[in-house]
CSV table of C-alpha atoms in Angstrom, one decimal:
chain,number,residue,atom,x,y,z
A,1,UNK,CA,-74.1,-47.4,139.5
A,2,UNK,CA,-74.0,-50.4,141.8
A,3,UNK,CA,-70.7,-51.7,143.2
A,4,UNK,CA,-71.0,-54.8,141.0
A,5,UNK,CA,-71.4,-52.6,137.8
A,6,UNK,CA,-68.3,-50.5,138.9
A,7,UNK,CA,-66.2,-53.7,139.2
A,8,UNK,CA,-67.4,-54.9,135.8
A,9,UNK,CA,-66.5,-51.6,134.2
A,10,UNK,CA,-63.0,-51.6,135.6
A,11,UNK,CA,-62.6,-55.2,134.5
A,12,UNK,CA,-63.7,-54.5,130.9
A,13,UNK,CA,-61.4,-51.5,130.6
A,14,UNK,CA,-58.4,-53.5,131.9
A,15,UNK,CA,-59.2,-56.3,129.4
A,16,UNK,CA,-59.4,-53.9,126.5
A,17,UNK,CA,-56.1,-52.3,127.4
A,18,UNK,CA,-54.4,-55.8,127.6
A,19,UNK,CA,-55.8,-56.7,124.2
A,20,UNK,CA,-54.4,-53.5,122.7
A,21,UNK,CA,-50.9,-54.1,124.1
A,22,UNK,CA,-51.0,-57.7,122.9
A,23,UNK,CA,-52.0,-56.8,119.4
A,24,UNK,CA,-49.4,-54.1,119.1
A,25,UNK,CA,-46.5,-56.4,120.3
A,26,UNK,CA,-44.0,-57.4,117.5
A,27,UNK,CA,-44.7,-60.8,116.2
A,28,UNK,CA,-41.9,-63.4,116.5
A,29,UNK,CA,-40.1,-64.3,113.3
A,30,UNK,CA,-40.6,-67.8,112.0
A,31,UNK,CA,-37.7,-70.1,113.0
A,32,UNK,CA,-35.8,-72.0,110.3
A,33,UNK,CA,-36.3,-75.7,110.1
A,34,UNK,CA,-33.2,-77.8,110.6
A,35,UNK,CA,-33.0,-81.3,109.3
A,36,UNK,CA,-30.5,-83.3,111.4
A,37,UNK,CA,-28.1,-85.1,109.1
A,38,UNK,CA,-25.9,-88.0,110.0
A,39,UNK,CA,-22.3,-87.4,108.8
A,40,UNK,CA,-19.2,-89.3,109.7
A,41,UNK,CA,-16.6,-86.9,111.3
A,42,UNK,CA,-13.2,-88.4,111.3
A,43,UNK,CA,-9.6,-87.2,111.2
A,44,UNK,CA,-7.2,-88.4,108.5
A,45,UNK,CA,-5.1,-91.3,109.5
A,46,UNK,CA,-1.4,-91.6,108.9
A,47,UNK,CA,-0.9,-92.1,105.1
A,48,UNK,CA,-4.7,-92.7,104.8
A,49,UNK,CA,-6.3,-89.2,104.3
A,50,UNK,CA,-9.9,-89.8,103.1
A,51,UNK,CA,-12.6,-87.4,101.9
A,52,UNK,CA,-15.8,-87.3,103.9
A,53,UNK,CA,-18.2,-90.2,103.4
A,54,UNK,CA,-21.8,-89.1,103.1
A,55,UNK,CA,-24.2,-91.9,104.3
A,56,UNK,CA,-27.0,-89.9,102.5
A,57,UNK,CA,-25.7,-91.6,99.3
A,58,UNK,CA,-28.0,-94.6,98.9
A,59,UNK,CA,-28.9,-97.0,96.1
A,60,UNK,CA,-32.3,-96.5,94.7
A,61,UNK,CA,-34.7,-99.1,95.8
A,62,UNK,CA,-38.1,-97.5,96.3
A,63,UNK,CA,-37.5,-95.1,99.1
A,64,UNK,CA,-35.0,-94.4,101.9
A,65,UNK,CA,-34.8,-96.8,104.8
A,66,UNK,CA,-35.9,-95.4,108.2
A,67,UNK,CA,-33.4,-93.2,110.1
A,68,UNK,CA,-30.5,-94.9,111.8
A,69,UNK,CA,-31.5,-95.5,115.4
A,70,UNK,CA,-29.3,-93.9,118.1
A,71,UNK,CA,-27.0,-96.4,119.6
A,72,UNK,CA,-27.3,-96.8,123.4
A,73,UNK,CA,-24.3,-96.3,125.6
A,74,UNK,CA,-22.4,-99.4,126.6
A,75,UNK,CA,-23.5,-100.9,129.9
A,76,UNK,CA,-19.9,-100.5,131.2
A,77,UNK,CA,-17.8,-97.4,130.8
A,78,UNK,CA,-14.8,-98.3,128.6
A,79,UNK,CA,-11.3,-97.2,129.5
A,80,UNK,CA,-10.0,-94.1,127.6
A,81,UNK,CA,-8.6,-94.9,124.1
A,82,UNK,CA,-5.0,-94.0,123.8
A,83,UNK,CA,-4.5,-91.7,120.8
A,84,UNK,CA,-2.7,-93.0,117.8
A,85,UNK,CA,1.0,-92.7,117.7
A,86,UNK,CA,2.9,-91.1,114.9
A,87,UNK,CA,3.5,-93.8,112.4
A,88,UNK,CA,6.4,-93.9,109.9
A,89,UNK,CA,5.6,-94.0,106.2
A,90,UNK,CA,5.3,-97.5,104.6
A,91,UNK,CA,8.6,-98.4,103.0
A,92,UNK,CA,7.0,-100.4,100.2
A,93,UNK,CA,4.0,-100.0,98.0
A,94,UNK,CA,1.1,-102.5,98.4
A,95,UNK,CA,1.4,-105.7,96.4
A,96,UNK,CA,-2.4,-105.8,96.4
A,97,UNK,CA,-5.0,-103.0,97.0
A,98,UNK,CA,-8.7,-103.3,96.5
A,99,UNK,CA,-10.1,-100.9,93.9
A,100,UNK,CA,-13.5,-99.7,95.0
A,101,UNK,CA,-14.7,-98.5,91.6
A,102,UNK,CA,-18.5,-97.9,91.3
A,103,UNK,CA,-18.3,-98.9,87.6
A,104,UNK,CA,-17.3,-102.5,88.4
A,105,UNK,CA,-19.3,-105.2,90.3
A,106,UNK,CA,-18.5,-106.3,93.8
A,107,UNK,CA,-17.8,-109.7,92.4
A,108,UNK,CA,-14.6,-108.6,90.7
A,109,UNK,CA,-12.9,-108.4,94.1
A,110,UNK,CA,-15.0,-110.5,96.5
A,111,UNK,CA,-17.2,-113.6,96.6
A,112,UNK,CA,-20.5,-112.6,98.0
A,113,UNK,CA,-21.7,-115.3,100.5
A,114,UNK,CA,-25.4,-115.6,101.0
A,115,UNK,CA,-27.8,-117.3,103.3
A,116,UNK,CA,-29.9,-117.1,106.5
A,117,UNK,CA,-29.0,-120.2,108.3
A,118,UNK,CA,-27.6,-118.6,111.5
A,119,UNK,CA,-23.9,-119.0,110.5
A,120,UNK,CA,-23.1,-121.1,113.6
A,121,UNK,CA,-24.0,-118.3,116.0
A,122,UNK,CA,-27.8,-118.2,115.8
A,123,UNK,CA,-27.5,-114.9,113.8
A,124,UNK,CA,-30.7,-113.4,112.4
A,125,UNK,CA,-29.5,-111.7,109.1
A,126,UNK,CA,-29.9,-113.0,105.6
A,127,UNK,CA,-26.7,-112.3,103.6
A,128,UNK,CA,-27.7,-111.2,100.1
A,129,UNK,CA,-26.1,-110.0,96.9
A,130,UNK,CA,-28.6,-107.2,96.8
A,131,UNK,CA,-27.0,-103.8,95.9
A,132,UNK,CA,-28.9,-102.3,98.8
A,133,UNK,CA,-26.7,-104.3,101.2
A,134,UNK,CA,-23.3,-103.8,99.5
A,135,UNK,CA,-22.1,-101.2,97.0
A,136,UNK,CA,-19.2,-98.9,96.0
A,137,UNK,CA,-19.7,-95.2,96.5
A,138,UNK,CA,-18.9,-92.5,93.9
A,139,UNK,CA,-15.9,-91.4,96.0
A,140,UNK,CA,-14.5,-95.0,95.9
A,141,UNK,CA,-15.4,-96.5,99.2
A,142,UNK,CA,-17.0,-99.9,99.9
A,143,UNK,CA,-20.1,-100.0,102.0
A,144,UNK,CA,-21.6,-103.0,103.7
A,145,UNK,CA,-25.1,-102.0,104.8
A,146,UNK,CA,-27.1,-104.0,107.3
A,147,UNK,CA,-30.8,-103.2,107.0
A,148,UNK,CA,-33.5,-103.9,109.6
A,149,UNK,CA,-36.8,-103.5,107.7
A,150,UNK,CA,-40.4,-103.5,108.8
A,151,UNK,CA,-41.1,-106.3,106.3
A,152,UNK,CA,-41.5,-109.5,108.3
A,153,UNK,CA,-40.5,-111.8,105.4
A,154,UNK,CA,-37.2,-109.9,104.9
A,155,UNK,CA,-36.6,-108.3,108.3
A,156,UNK,CA,-32.8,-108.5,108.6
A,157,UNK,CA,-30.5,-108.3,105.5
A,158,UNK,CA,-26.8,-107.7,105.3
A,159,UNK,CA,-23.6,-108.6,103.3
A,160,UNK,CA,-20.7,-111.0,103.8
A,161,UNK,CA,-17.7,-110.7,101.5
A,162,UNK,CA,-14.6,-113.0,101.0
A,163,UNK,CA,-11.7,-111.7,99.0
A,164,UNK,CA,-10.5,-113.6,95.9
A,165,UNK,CA,-7.0,-112.5,96.8
A,166,UNK,CA,-5.1,-114.5,99.5
A,167,UNK,CA,-2.4,-113.1,101.7
A,168,UNK,CA,-0.1,-115.0,99.3
A,169,UNK,CA,3.2,-114.4,101.1
A,170,UNK,CA,5.2,-115.8,104.0
A,171,UNK,CA,5.5,-112.3,105.6
A,172,UNK,CA,3.6,-109.1,105.1
A,173,UNK,CA,1.0,-106.7,106.3
A,174,UNK,CA,-2.8,-106.5,105.8
A,175,UNK,CA,-4.6,-103.2,106.7
A,176,UNK,CA,-8.0,-101.7,106.4
A,177,UNK,CA,-9.2,-98.2,107.2
A,178,UNK,CA,-12.8,-98.6,108.5
A,179,UNK,CA,-15.7,-96.6,109.9
A,180,UNK,CA,-17.8,-99.2,111.7
A,181,UNK,CA,-21.4,-99.1,113.1
A,182,UNK,CA,-21.7,-99.3,116.8
A,183,UNK,CA,-25.2,-100.2,118.0
A,184,UNK,CA,-27.1,-102.9,119.9
A,185,UNK,CA,-27.6,-106.1,117.9
A,186,UNK,CA,-24.9,-105.2,115.3
A,187,UNK,CA,-21.7,-107.2,114.8
A,188,UNK,CA,-19.3,-105.9,112.1
A,189,UNK,CA,-16.0,-107.7,111.5
A,190,UNK,CA,-12.8,-107.6,109.4
A,191,UNK,CA,-11.1,-111.0,109.8
A,192,UNK,CA,-9.4,-114.0,108.1
A,193,UNK,CA,-10.0,-117.6,107.4
A,194,UNK,CA,-8.1,-120.2,105.4
A,195,UNK,CA,-9.1,-120.8,101.8
A,196,UNK,CA,-11.7,-123.5,101.2
A,197,UNK,CA,-11.7,-126.3,102.0
A,198,UNK,CA,-10.7,-125.9,105.6
A,199,UNK,CA,-11.5,-127.3,109.1
A,200,UNK,CA,-12.8,-124.8,111.6
A,201,UNK,CA,-11.4,-124.1,114.2
A,202,UNK,CA,-8.4,-126.4,113.9
A,203,UNK,CA,-7.0,-124.6,110.8
A,204,UNK,CA,-7.4,-121.2,112.6
A,205,UNK,CA,-9.2,-117.9,112.6
A,206,UNK,CA,-7.8,-114.4,113.0
A,207,UNK,CA,-10.0,-111.4,113.9
A,208,UNK,CA,-8.4,-108.1,113.1
A,209,UNK,CA,-11.4,-105.9,113.9
A,210,UNK,CA,-14.7,-106.9,115.4
A,211,UNK,CA,-17.1,-105.2,117.7
A,212,UNK,CA,-20.6,-106.0,118.8
A,213,UNK,CA,-23.7,-104.8,120.6
A,214,UNK,CA,-22.7,-101.2,120.7
A,215,UNK,CA,-19.8,-101.8,123.1
A,216,UNK,CA,-17.4,-99.6,120.9
A,217,UNK,CA,-14.6,-102.1,121.8
A,218,UNK,CA,-12.3,-103.8,119.3
A,219,UNK,CA,-11.7,-107.5,119.9
A,220,UNK,CA,-8.4,-108.6,118.5
A,221,UNK,CA,-8.6,-112.4,118.4
A,222,UNK,CA,-6.8,-115.6,117.4
A,223,UNK,CA,-8.7,-118.9,117.6
A,224,UNK,CA,-7.6,-122.4,116.8
A,225,UNK,CA,-9.8,-124.5,119.1
A,226,UNK,CA,-13.4,-125.0,120.2
A,227,UNK,CA,-15.0,-123.2,123.2
A,228,UNK,CA,-14.8,-126.1,125.6
A,229,UNK,CA,-12.6,-127.2,128.5
A,230,UNK,CA,-10.1,-129.2,126.4
A,231,UNK,CA,-9.4,-126.2,124.2
A,232,UNK,CA,-9.4,-123.5,126.8
A,233,UNK,CA,-5.8,-122.4,125.9
A,234,UNK,CA,-6.4,-122.2,122.1
A,235,UNK,CA,-7.7,-118.6,122.1
A,236,UNK,CA,-6.0,-115.2,122.4
A,237,UNK,CA,-7.9,-112.0,122.8
A,238,UNK,CA,-7.2,-108.3,123.6
A,239,UNK,CA,-10.0,-105.8,124.0
A,240,UNK,CA,-9.3,-102.1,123.0
A,241,UNK,CA,-12.0,-99.5,123.8
A,242,UNK,CA,-12.5,-97.0,120.9
A,243,UNK,CA,-15.3,-94.6,122.1
A,244,UNK,CA,-15.5,-92.8,118.7
A,245,UNK,CA,-15.7,-95.9,116.7
A,246,UNK,CA,-18.9,-94.9,114.9
A,247,UNK,CA,-17.9,-91.3,114.3
A,248,UNK,CA,-14.5,-91.5,112.5
A,249,UNK,CA,-12.3,-93.9,110.6
A,250,UNK,CA,-9.6,-96.1,112.2
A,251,UNK,CA,-6.9,-98.2,110.6
A,252,UNK,CA,-6.7,-101.9,111.7
A,253,UNK,CA,-3.7,-103.9,110.6
A,254,UNK,CA,-2.2,-107.4,111.0
A,255,UNK,CA,1.5,-108.1,110.3
A,256,UNK,CA,2.8,-111.6,110.0
A,257,UNK,CA,6.1,-113.4,109.7
A,258,UNK,CA,6.2,-117.1,109.1
A,259,UNK,CA,9.1,-119.5,108.2
A,260,UNK,CA,9.1,-121.0,104.7
A,261,UNK,CA,8.0,-124.4,106.1
A,262,UNK,CA,4.7,-122.9,107.2
A,263,UNK,CA,5.2,-123.9,110.9
A,264,UNK,CA,5.0,-121.3,113.6
A,265,UNK,CA,5.8,-117.6,113.2
A,266,UNK,CA,4.8,-114.3,114.7
A,267,UNK,CA,1.7,-112.0,114.5
A,268,UNK,CA,1.2,-108.4,115.6
A,269,UNK,CA,-2.2,-106.6,115.6
A,270,UNK,CA,-2.2,-102.8,115.2
A,271,UNK,CA,-4.8,-100.0,115.7
A,272,UNK,CA,-3.9,-96.7,114.1
A,273,UNK,CA,-0.2,-97.7,114.0
A,274,UNK,CA,-0.1,-98.8,117.7
A,275,UNK,CA,0.6,-102.4,118.4
A,276,UNK,CA,-2.2,-103.8,120.6
A,277,UNK,CA,-1.6,-107.6,120.6
A,278,UNK,CA,1.0,-110.2,119.7
A,279,UNK,CA,0.8,-114.0,119.3
A,280,UNK,CA,2.8,-116.8,118.0
A,281,UNK,CA,1.2,-118.6,115.0
A,282,UNK,CA,0.0,-121.9,116.4
A,283,UNK,CA,1.6,-125.0,115.0
A,284,UNK,CA,-0.8,-127.2,113.0
A,285,UNK,CA,-2.8,-124.3,111.6
A,286,UNK,CA,-3.0,-123.5,107.9
A,287,UNK,CA,-0.1,-121.8,106.2
A,288,UNK,CA,-0.8,-118.0,106.5
A,289,UNK,CA,-0.3,-117.4,102.8
A,290,UNK,CA,-3.5,-119.4,102.1
A,291,UNK,CA,-5.8,-117.1,104.1
A,292,UNK,CA,-8.4,-114.8,102.7
A,293,UNK,CA,-10.0,-111.5,103.9
A,294,UNK,CA,-13.6,-111.5,105.2
A,295,UNK,CA,-15.8,-108.5,105.8
A,296,UNK,CA,-19.3,-108.8,107.1
A,297,UNK,CA,-22.0,-107.3,109.4
A,298,UNK,CA,-23.9,-109.8,111.4
A,299,UNK,CA,-27.2,-109.0,113.2
A,300,UNK,CA,-28.2,-110.5,116.6
A,301,UNK,CA,-26.9,-113.9,117.5
A,302,UNK,CA,-25.2,-115.5,120.5
A,303,UNK,CA,-22.4,-112.9,120.8
A,304,UNK,CA,-25.1,-110.1,121.0
A,305,UNK,CA,-26.9,-111.9,123.8
A,306,UNK,CA,-30.0,-112.3,121.7
A,307,UNK,CA,-30.4,-108.5,121.2
A,308,UNK,CA,-31.5,-107.3,117.7
A,309,UNK,CA,-31.1,-104.0,116.1
A,310,UNK,CA,-33.9,-101.4,115.7
A,311,UNK,CA,-35.3,-100.5,112.4
A,312,UNK,CA,-32.9,-98.6,110.2
A,313,UNK,CA,-29.7,-99.2,108.3
A,314,UNK,CA,-26.1,-99.6,109.7
A,315,UNK,CA,-23.1,-98.8,107.4
A,316,UNK,CA,-19.8,-100.5,107.6
A,317,UNK,CA,-17.6,-98.3,105.5
A,318,UNK,CA,-14.3,-99.5,104.1
A,319,UNK,CA,-12.1,-96.6,103.0
A,320,UNK,CA,-9.1,-98.7,102.0
A,321,UNK,CA,-8.0,-102.3,102.0
A,322,UNK,CA,-4.4,-103.3,101.1
A,323,UNK,CA,-1.7,-105.9,101.5
A,324,UNK,CA,2.0,-104.8,101.7
A,325,UNK,CA,5.3,-106.6,101.6
A,326,UNK,CA,6.2,-105.3,105.0
A,327,UNK,CA,4.6,-103.3,107.8
A,328,UNK,CA,5.1,-99.6,108.3
A,329,UNK,CA,8.6,-99.0,109.7
A,330,UNK,CA,9.9,-102.3,108.3
A,331,UNK,CA,10.7,-105.6,109.9
A,332,UNK,CA,13.0,-104.0,112.5
A,333,UNK,CA,10.0,-102.0,113.8
A,334,UNK,CA,8.0,-105.2,113.7
A,335,UNK,CA,10.5,-107.1,115.8
A,336,UNK,CA,10.4,-104.2,118.4
A,337,UNK,CA,6.6,-104.2,118.4
A,338,UNK,CA,6.5,-108.0,118.9
A,339,UNK,CA,8.7,-107.6,122.0
A,340,UNK,CA,6.6,-104.8,123.6
A,341,UNK,CA,3.0,-105.7,122.5
A,342,UNK,CA,0.6,-107.5,124.9
A,343,UNK,CA,0.0,-111.2,124.8
A,344,UNK,CA,-3.6,-112.0,124.2
A,345,UNK,CA,-5.5,-113.5,127.1
A,346,UNK,CA,-7.3,-116.8,127.0
A,347,UNK,CA,-11.0,-116.9,126.9
């Protein structure tokens, strides 16, 4: 046998042995398939313990929207959020509380504003009355859903609601427990404007919660002037980082106290029971009892720097919305909070 044939024989024997070992090796067990599900994880807030909200609940409209895109991290690293303080129980029952009953239409509580005219901020969404964009869940929550669809004729749709109920009193407290979307091009808000007709901005605007462009920061604001040199001092703002904004519910509250003549008064903004901003009610603005609640999710626009959301849907979940005759802890606590809370900065 030639040297070449010897090498070929050795090679063939080695290959046969390797095939035998491979065939006799235990086969790996098939791995289970895991479907990643988006689920809000939040802790119960003082006096506002809520069951889990499942975003998989969706109105039927010919198929599910695409998955929610992952929000990018803010370009700047926010300061740590100070944990909520222990809050005393409310001393009075609410004088108004929204009932999120899936058996009743949205219009029983809110006026649904519609339109795609930019809303003064070059926004891209079309506000609709479509039940895809706003609905009550079976576990009694209100969902405002902003949808970015692949359809070019109906690319951006969302909801904007104004309460039929006004604040109605010279002094009181308005609070909402919210789980808010936090993503580029998305701008959810819980805020107040005077009843129609009114003159903006002279009659005033109060923002209790708003966040935009995935910054996971709440912007507590008071406005009663235009954004120009002459009105530079007619704005108050405090920014509060909330890194887990999109993962769990937080309670946002405004307490007010205004004299009977409707001139002046005091405001305190709270997040999870902690006072984060104070301001005097500007003279010349509308009487606070005439103001109404607004909830909406804008898409794109000036405040988002022209950024638009990716395809998918973005849920703004309202767990509770109520008006009370006094803030938690009573008016004595309010007076203390007004003394120690921060003044808003000018813009």
